[in-house]
CSV table of C-alpha atoms in Angstrom, one decimal:
chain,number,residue,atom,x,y,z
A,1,UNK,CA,-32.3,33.2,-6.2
A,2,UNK,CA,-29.8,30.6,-6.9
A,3,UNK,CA,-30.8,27.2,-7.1
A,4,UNK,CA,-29.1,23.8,-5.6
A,5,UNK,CA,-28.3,22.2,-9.0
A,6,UNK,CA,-26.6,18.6,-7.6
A,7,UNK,CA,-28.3,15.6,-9.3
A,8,UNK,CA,-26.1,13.1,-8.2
A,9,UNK,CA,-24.8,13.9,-5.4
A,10,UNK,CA,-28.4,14.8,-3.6
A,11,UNK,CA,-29.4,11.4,-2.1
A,12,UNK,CA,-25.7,10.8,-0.4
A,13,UNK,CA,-25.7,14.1,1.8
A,14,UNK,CA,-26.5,12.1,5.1
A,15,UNK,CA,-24.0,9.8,6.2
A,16,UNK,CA,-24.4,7.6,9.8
A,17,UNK,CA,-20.4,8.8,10.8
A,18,UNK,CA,-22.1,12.5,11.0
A,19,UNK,CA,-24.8,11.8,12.8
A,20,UNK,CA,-22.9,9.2,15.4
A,21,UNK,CA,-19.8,11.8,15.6
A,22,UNK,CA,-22.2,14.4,16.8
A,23,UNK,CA,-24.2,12.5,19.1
A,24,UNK,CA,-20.5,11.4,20.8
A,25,UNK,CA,-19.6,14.5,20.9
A,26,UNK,CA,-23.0,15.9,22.2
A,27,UNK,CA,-23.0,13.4,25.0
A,28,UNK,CA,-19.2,13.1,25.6
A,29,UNK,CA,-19.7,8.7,25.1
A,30,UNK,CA,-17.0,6.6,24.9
A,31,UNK,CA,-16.1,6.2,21.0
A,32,UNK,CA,-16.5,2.8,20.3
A,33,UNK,CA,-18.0,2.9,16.8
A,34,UNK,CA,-16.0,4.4,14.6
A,35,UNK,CA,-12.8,2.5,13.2
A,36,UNK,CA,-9.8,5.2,13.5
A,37,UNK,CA,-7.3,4.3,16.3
A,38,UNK,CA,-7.1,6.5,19.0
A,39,UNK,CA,-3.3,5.3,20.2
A,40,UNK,CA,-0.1,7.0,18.8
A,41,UNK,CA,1.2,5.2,16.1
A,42,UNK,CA,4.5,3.2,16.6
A,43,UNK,CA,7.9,5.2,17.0
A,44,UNK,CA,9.5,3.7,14.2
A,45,UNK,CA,6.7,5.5,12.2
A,46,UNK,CA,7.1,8.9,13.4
A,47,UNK,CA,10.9,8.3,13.0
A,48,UNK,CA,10.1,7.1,9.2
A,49,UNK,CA,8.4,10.9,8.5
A,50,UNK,CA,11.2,12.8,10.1
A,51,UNK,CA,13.7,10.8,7.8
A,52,UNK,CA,11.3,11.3,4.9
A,53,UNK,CA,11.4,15.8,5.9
A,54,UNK,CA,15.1,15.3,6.8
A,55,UNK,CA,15.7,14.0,3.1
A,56,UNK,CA,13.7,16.4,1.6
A,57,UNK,CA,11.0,14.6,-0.1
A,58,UNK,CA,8.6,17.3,0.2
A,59,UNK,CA,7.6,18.1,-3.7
A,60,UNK,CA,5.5,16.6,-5.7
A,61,UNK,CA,5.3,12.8,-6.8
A,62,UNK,CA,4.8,11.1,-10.3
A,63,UNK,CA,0.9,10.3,-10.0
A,64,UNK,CA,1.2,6.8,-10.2
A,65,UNK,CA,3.7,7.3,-6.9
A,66,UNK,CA,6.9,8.3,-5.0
A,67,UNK,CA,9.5,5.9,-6.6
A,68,UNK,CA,11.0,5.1,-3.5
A,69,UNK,CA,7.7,3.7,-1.8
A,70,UNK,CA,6.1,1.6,-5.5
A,71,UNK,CA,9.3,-0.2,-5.7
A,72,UNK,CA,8.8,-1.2,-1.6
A,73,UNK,CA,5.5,-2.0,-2.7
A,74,UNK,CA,6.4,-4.5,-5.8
A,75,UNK,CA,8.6,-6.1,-3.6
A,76,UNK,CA,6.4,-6.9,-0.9
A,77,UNK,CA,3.5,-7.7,-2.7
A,78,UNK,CA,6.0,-9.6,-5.5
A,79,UNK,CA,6.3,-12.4,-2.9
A,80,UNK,CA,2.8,-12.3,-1.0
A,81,UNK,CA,1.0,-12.8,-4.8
A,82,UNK,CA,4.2,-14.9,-6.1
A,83,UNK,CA,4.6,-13.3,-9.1
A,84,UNK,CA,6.9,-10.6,-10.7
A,85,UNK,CA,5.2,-7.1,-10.0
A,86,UNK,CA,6.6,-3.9,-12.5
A,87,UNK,CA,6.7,-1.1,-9.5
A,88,UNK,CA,6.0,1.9,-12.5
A,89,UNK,CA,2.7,-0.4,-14.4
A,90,UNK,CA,1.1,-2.1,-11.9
A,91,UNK,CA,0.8,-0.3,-8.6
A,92,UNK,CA,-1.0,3.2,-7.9
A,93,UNK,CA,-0.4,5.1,-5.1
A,94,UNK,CA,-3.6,7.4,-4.0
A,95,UNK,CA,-5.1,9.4,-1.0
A,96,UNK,CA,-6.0,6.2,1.3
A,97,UNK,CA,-8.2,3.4,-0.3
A,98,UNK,CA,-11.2,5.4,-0.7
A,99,UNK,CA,-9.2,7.7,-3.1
A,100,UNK,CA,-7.9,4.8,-5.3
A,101,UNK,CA,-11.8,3.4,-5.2
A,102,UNK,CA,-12.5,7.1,-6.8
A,103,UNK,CA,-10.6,6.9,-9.2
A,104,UNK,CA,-11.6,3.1,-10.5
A,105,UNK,CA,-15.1,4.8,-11.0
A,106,UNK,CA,-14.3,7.5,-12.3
A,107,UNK,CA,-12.0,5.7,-14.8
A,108,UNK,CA,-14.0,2.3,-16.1
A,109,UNK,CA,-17.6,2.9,-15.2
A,110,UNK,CA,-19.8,5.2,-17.8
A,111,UNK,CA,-23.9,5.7,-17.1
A,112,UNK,CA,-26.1,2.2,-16.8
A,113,UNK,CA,-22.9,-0.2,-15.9
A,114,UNK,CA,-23.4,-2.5,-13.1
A,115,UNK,CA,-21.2,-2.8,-10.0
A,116,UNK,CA,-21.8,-5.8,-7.7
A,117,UNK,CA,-20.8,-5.3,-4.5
A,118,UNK,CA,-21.2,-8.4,-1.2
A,119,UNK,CA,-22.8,-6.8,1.6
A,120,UNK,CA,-22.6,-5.6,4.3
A,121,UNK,CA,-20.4,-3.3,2.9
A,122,UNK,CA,-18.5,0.2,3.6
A,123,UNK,CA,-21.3,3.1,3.0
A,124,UNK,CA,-18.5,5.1,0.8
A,125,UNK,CA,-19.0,2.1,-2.2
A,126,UNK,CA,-22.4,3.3,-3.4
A,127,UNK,CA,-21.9,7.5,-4.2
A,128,UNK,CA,-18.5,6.2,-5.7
A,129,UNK,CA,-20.6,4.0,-7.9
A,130,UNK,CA,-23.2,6.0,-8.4
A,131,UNK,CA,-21.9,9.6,-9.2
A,132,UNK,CA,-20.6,8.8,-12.3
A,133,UNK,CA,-23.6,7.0,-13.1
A,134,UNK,CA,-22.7,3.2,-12.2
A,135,UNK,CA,-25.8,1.3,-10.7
A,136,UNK,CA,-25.1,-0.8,-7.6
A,137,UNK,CA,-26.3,-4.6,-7.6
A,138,UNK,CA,-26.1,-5.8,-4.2
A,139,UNK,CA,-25.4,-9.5,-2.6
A,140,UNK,CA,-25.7,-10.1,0.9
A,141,UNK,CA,-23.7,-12.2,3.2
A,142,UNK,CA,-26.3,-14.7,4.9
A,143,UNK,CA,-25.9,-14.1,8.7
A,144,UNK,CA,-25.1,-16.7,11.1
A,145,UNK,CA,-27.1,-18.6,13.2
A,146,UNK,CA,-25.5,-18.9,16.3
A,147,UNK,CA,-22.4,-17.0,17.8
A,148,UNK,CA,-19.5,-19.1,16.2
A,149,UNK,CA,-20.5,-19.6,12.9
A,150,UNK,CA,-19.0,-17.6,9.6
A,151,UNK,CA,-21.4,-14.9,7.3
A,152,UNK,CA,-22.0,-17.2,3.9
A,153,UNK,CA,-22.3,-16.7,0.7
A,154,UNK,CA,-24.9,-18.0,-1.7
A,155,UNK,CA,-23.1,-18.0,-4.9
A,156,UNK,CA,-26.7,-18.9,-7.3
A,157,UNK,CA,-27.6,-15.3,-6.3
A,158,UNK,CA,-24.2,-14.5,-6.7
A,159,UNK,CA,-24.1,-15.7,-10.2
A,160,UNK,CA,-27.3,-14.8,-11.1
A,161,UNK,CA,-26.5,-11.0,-10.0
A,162,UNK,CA,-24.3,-10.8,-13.0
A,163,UNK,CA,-25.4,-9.8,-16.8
A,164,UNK,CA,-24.3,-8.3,-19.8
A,165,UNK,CA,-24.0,-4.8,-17.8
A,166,UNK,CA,-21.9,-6.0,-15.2
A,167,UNK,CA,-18.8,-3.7,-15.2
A,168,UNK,CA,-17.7,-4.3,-11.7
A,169,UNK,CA,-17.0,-6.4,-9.2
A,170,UNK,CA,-16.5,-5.3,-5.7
A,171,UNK,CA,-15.8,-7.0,-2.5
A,172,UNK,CA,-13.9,-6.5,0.8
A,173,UNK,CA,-11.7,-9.2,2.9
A,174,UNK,CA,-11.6,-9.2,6.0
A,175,UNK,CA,-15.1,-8.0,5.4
A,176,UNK,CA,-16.1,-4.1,7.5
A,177,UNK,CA,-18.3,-4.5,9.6
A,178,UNK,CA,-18.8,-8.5,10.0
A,179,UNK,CA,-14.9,-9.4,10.2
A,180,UNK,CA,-15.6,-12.2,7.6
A,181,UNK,CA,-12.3,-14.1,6.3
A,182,UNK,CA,-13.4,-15.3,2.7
A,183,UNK,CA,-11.9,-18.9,2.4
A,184,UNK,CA,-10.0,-20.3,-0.6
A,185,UNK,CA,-12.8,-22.7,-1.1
A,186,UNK,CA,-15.2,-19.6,-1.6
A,187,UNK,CA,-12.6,-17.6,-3.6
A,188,UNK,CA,-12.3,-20.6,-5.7
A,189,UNK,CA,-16.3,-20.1,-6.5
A,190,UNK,CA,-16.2,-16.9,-6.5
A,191,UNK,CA,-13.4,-17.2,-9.5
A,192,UNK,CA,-15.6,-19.5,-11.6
A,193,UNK,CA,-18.6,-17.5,-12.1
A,194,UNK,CA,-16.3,-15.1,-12.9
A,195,UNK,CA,-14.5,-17.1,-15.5
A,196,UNK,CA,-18.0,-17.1,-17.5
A,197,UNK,CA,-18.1,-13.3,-17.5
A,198,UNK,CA,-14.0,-12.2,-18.8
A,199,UNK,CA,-15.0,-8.5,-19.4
A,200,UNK,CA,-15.7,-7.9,-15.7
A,201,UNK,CA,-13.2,-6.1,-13.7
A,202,UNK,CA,-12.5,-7.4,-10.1
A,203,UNK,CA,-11.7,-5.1,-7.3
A,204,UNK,CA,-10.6,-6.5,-3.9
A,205,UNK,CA,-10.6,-3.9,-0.7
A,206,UNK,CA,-8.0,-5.4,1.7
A,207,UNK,CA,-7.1,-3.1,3.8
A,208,UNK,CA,-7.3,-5.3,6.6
A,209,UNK,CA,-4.9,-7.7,4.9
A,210,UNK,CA,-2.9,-8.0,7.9
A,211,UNK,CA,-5.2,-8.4,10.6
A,212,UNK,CA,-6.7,-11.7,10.6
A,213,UNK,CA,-7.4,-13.7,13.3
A,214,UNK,CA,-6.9,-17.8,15.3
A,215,UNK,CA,-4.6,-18.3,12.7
A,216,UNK,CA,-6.8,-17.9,9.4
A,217,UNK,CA,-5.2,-17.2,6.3
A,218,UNK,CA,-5.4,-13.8,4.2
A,219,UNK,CA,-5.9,-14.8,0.7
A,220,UNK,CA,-6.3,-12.3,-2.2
A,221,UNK,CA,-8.9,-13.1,-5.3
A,222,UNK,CA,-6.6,-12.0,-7.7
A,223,UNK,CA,-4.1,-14.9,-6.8
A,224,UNK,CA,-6.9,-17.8,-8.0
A,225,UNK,CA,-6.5,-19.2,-11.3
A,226,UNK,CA,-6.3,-16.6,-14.4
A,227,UNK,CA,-7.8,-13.1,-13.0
A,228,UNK,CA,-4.4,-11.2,-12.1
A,229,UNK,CA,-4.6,-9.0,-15.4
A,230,UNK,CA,-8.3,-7.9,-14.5
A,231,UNK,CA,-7.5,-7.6,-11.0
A,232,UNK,CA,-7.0,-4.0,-8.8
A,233,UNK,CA,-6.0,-4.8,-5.2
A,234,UNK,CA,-6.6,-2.3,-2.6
A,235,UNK,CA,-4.6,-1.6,0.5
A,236,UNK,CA,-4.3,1.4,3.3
A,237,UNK,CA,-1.4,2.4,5.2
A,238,UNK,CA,-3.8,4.4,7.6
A,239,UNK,CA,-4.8,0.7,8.7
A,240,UNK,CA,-1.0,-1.1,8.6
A,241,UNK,CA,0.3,1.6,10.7
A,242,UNK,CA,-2.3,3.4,12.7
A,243,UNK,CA,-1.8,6.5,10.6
A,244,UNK,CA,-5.4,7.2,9.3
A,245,UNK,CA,-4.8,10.9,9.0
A,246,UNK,CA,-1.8,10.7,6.2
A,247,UNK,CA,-4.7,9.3,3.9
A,248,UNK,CA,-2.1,7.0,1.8
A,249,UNK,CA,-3.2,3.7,-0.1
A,250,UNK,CA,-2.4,1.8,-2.7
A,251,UNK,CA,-4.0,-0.7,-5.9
A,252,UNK,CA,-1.8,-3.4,-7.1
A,253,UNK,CA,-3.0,-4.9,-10.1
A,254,UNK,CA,-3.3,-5.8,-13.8
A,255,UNK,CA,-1.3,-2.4,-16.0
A,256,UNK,CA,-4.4,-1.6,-18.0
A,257,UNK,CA,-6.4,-0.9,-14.6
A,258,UNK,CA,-4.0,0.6,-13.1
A,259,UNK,CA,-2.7,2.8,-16.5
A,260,UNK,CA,-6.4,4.1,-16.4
A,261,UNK,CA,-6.5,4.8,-12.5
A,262,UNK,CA,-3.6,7.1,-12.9
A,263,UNK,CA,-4.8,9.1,-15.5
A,264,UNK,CA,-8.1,9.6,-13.4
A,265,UNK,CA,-5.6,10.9,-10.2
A,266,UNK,CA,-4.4,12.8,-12.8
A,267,UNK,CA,-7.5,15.4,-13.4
A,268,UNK,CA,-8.4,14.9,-9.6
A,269,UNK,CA,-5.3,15.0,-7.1
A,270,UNK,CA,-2.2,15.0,-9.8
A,271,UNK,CA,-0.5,12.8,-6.9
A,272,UNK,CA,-0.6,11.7,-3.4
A,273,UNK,CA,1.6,13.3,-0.2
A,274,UNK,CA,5.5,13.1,-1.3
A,275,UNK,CA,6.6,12.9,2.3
A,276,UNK,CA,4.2,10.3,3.3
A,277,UNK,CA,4.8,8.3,0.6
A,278,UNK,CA,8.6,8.0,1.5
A,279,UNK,CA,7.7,7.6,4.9
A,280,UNK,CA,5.4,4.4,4.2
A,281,UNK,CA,8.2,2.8,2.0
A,282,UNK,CA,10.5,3.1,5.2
A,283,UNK,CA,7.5,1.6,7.5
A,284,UNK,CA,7.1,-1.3,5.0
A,285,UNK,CA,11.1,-2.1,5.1
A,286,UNK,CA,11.0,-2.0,9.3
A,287,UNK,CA,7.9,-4.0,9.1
A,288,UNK,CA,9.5,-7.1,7.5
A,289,UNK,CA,11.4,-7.1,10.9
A,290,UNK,CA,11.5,-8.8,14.1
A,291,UNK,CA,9.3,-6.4,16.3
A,292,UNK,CA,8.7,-6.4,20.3
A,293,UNK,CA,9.0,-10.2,20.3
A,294,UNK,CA,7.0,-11.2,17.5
A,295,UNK,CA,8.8,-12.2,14.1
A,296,UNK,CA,7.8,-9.0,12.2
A,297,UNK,CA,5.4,-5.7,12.6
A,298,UNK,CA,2.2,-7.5,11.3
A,299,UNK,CA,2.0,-10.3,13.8
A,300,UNK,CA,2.2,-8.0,16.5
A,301,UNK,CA,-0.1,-5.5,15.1
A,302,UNK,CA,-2.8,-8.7,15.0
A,303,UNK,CA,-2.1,-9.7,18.3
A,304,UNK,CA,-3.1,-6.4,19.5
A,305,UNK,CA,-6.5,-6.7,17.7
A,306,UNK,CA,-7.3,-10.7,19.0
A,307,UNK,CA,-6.7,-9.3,22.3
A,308,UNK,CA,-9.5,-6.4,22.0
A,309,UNK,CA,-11.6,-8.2,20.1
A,310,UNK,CA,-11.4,-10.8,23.0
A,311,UNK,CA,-11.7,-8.1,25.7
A,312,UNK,CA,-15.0,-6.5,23.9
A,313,UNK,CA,-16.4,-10.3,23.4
A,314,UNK,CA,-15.8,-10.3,27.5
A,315,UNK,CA,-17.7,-7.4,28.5
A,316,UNK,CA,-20.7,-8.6,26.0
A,317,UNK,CA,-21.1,-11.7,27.5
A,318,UNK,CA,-21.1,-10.5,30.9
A,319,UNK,CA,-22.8,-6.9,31.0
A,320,UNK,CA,-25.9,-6.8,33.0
A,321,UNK,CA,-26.8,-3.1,31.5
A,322,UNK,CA,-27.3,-4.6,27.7
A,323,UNK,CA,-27.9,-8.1,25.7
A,324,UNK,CA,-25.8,-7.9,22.9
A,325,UNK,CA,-24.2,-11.6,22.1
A,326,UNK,CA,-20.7,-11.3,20.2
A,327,UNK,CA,-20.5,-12.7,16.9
A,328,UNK,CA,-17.5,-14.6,15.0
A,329,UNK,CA,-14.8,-12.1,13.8
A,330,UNK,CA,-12.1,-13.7,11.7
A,331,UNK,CA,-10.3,-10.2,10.9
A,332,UNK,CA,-10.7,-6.5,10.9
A,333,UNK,CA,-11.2,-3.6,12.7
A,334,UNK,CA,-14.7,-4.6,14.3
A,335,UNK,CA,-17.0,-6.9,16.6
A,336,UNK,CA,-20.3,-7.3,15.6
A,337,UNK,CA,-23.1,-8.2,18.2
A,338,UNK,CA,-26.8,-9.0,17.6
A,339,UNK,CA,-29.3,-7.5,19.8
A,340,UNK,CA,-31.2,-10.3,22.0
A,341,UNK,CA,-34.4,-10.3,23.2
A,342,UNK,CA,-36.1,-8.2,20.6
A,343,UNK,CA,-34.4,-5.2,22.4
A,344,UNK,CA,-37.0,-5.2,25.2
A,345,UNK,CA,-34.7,-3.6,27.8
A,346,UNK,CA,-34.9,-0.6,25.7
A,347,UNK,CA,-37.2,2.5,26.6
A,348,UNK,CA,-40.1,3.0,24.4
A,349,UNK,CA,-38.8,6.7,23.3
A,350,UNK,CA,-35.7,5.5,21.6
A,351,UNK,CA,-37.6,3.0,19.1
A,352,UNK,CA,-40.2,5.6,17.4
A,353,UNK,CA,-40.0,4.9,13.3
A,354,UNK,CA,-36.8,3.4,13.5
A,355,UNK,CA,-34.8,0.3,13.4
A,356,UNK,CA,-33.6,-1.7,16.5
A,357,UNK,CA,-30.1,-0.9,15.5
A,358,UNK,CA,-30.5,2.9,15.1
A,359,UNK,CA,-32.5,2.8,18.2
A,360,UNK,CA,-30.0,0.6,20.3
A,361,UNK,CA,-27.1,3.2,19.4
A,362,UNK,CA,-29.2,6.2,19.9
A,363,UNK,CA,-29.9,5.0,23.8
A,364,UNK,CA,-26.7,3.1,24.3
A,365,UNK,CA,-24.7,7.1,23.5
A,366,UNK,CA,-27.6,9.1,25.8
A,367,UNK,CA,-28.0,6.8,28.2
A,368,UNK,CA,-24.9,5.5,29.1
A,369,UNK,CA,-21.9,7.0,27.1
A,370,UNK,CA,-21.0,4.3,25.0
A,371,UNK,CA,-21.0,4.3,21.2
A,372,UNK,CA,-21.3,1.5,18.5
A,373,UNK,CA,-22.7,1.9,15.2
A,374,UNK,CA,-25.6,0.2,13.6
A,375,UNK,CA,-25.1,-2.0,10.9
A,376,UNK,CA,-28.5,-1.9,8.7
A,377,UNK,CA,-26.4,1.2,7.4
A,378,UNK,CA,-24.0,-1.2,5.8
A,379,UNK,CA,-26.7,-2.9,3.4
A,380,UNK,CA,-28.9,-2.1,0.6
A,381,UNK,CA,-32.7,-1.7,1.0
A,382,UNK,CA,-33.5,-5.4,0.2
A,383,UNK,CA,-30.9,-6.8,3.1
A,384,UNK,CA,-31.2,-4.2,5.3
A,385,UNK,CA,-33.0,-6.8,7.9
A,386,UNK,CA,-29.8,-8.8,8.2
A,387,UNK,CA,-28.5,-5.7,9.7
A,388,UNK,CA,-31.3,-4.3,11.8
A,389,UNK,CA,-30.5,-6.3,14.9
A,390,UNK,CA,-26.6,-5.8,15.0
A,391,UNK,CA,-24.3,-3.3,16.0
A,392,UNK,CA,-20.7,-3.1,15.2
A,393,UNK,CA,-17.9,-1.6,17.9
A,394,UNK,CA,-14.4,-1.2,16.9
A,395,UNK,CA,-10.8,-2.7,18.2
A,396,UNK,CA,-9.2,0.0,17.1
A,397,UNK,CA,-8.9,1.8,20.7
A,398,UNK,CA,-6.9,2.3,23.5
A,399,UNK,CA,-7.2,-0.4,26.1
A,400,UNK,CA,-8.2,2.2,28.6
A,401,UNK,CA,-11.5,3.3,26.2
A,402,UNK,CA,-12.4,-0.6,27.0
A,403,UNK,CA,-11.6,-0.3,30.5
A,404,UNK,CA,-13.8,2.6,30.7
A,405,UNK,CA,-16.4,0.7,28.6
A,406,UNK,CA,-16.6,-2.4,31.1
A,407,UNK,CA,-17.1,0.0,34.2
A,408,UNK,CA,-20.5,1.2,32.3
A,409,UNK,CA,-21.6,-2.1,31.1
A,410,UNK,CA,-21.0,-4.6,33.7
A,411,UNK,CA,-22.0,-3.6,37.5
């Protein structure tokens, strides 16, 4: 009889978004957990594809991207990272972010190399890491104490996270799930213990450049002092422009990363969705535009966020169904709550050999058709009790999901 042969693969089979998509499903709950929109995307994107079919761009792509969308690309990121950005050497166009993250392991990490990663961080890091035989080193974000307070950093175990294996180093801003805005001041640390270890590649996940909140800045690590060169900056269209499904992202970054991403896509996907691709580099031109009253497409699209992340903070801090009390998020797709009171106002049955988290989720779904998703998934085994007492719900939905929400929560 044939035999399951995986090795690597074995321990990543489960994944929370399975579980939680079927219990939604199962109990028909209000999708509040996972971070796809469920709105159209804006007209001028659906009019972008039909120009893109129109015009014919429907073959494939050079691997490293569609011309027409890495020249868009060099420009706009030319003047966000001030500097002169070659469109054909320093940007790689992939399926979404996760794809481009793919193919930085599968290009620069070999068996026994070290990745750090901050946590909490996105479950799809570690198998990326780990199936080509990288081994995770994780850091946690210290929580806050009170409600209006930022995640922090220690940066002595930071620094003393890295050694002569260190390949990697992997970090996300605005931060999924905890909304963290990493500050210059902590960038600026972040670059000096860096600066002692000049073999270590940096990759930055920012899909959630645009999206940051009460006026904080964005600011990416590969714009402090000297680390351009060693530098790979990630970004997702699915994220800009509500478009999940079309699965296009991009790394901008030093040539020699990038020259060795492409030839990864190369033996895995050859090249990412023509059409898409011209359709994005249409989206990023509008984008640049004045836009329903705002001065472009961005500070609208983070408007729309501030105001659901202000409309879930409402309904936690006045439902009389749970105690969840709303925690600081500078950016992002998510609102992260911690569970008060121990989670007393749970029923016993829900808490058998698990954490308070999974257990809060678990009830909040069967009991009262609302979904969030617990965030001890997002940490290694050592930090895993920073998450065990928080849940994360996403801003990504339509206002009437919320409306629907408040109904349940607060009677």
């Amino acid at each position: 009889m044939w035999k399951d042969i995986s090795n690597n693969l074995e321990n990543f089979q489960y994944t929370i978004w399975n579980e939680f998509t079927q219990l939604v499903l199962k109990h028909q709950a209000i999708n509040l957990g996972q971070g796809f929109p469920n709105f159209s995307c804006p007209q001028f994107v659906k009019d972008a594809l039909t120009d893109a079919v129109n015009n014919n761009e429907n073959q494939y792509s050079r691997s490293a991207g569609f011309p027409m969308l890495v020249e868009e690309i060099a420009k706009i990121y030319g003047i966000k990272h001030n500097r002169k950005i070659d469109p054909m050497t320093e940007i790689a166009v992939c399926y979404g972010a996760g794809e481009a993250l793919c193919n930085i392991a599968m290009a620069l990490i070999n068996p026994g190399d070290e990745v750090i990663i901050i946590d909490p961080s996105f479950d799809i890091y570690i198998p990326q890491i780990c199936i080509p035989g990288g081994i995770p080193i994780r850091v946690s974000l210290e929580p806050p104490i009170d409600n209006i307070s930022p995640w922090t950093i220690n940066f002595d175990k930071l620094e003393s996270a890295f050694t002569n294996k260190t390949k990697i180093f992997l970090f996300n801003t605005p931060n999924n799930p905890v909304g963290k805005v990493f500050t210059r001041e902590e960038l600026e640390k972040i670059a000096q213990i860096l600066e002692k270890w000049p073999n270590v590649v940096i990759v930055a996940d920012e899909v959630y450049e645009h999206i940051v909140f009460d006026g904080k800045e964005h600011i990416s690590l590969a714009d402090i002092g000297n680390l351009w060169e060693r530098s790979v900056t990630l970004s997702s269209a699915g994220k800009l422009f509500s478009i999940t499904g079309w699965k296009t992202g991009w790394a901008v970054g030093g040539p020699i990363i990038i020259k060795n991403m492409v030839v990864s896509k190369l033996w895995i996907s050859f090249c990412s969705n023509t059409v898409c691709q011209g359709a994005i580099a249409r989206c990023l031109r509008f984008a640049e535009n004045e836009y329903e009253d705002f001065p472009n497409y961005y500070k609208w699209l983070c408007k729309q966020y501030e105001e659901k992340r202000e409309r879930i903070k409402y309904i936690l801090n006045n439902s009389n169904v749970i105690k969840v009390q709303p925690l600081l998020s500078e950016g992002g797709f998510f609102l992260v709550g911690r569970i008060l009171d121990d989670g007393d106002f749970i029923p016993e049955k829900f808490k058998n050999e698990t954490s308070l988290d999974f257990a809060f989720c678990r009830w909040l779904i069967e009991e009262h058709k609302v979904s969030a998703i617990p965030c001890s998934a997002f940490f290694g085994e050592n930090n895993k009790h920073f998450g065990s007492n928080l849940i994360r719900f996403a801003l990504c939905k339509e206002l009437s999901e919320y409306d629907k929400a408040e109904k349940i929560l607060i009677r």
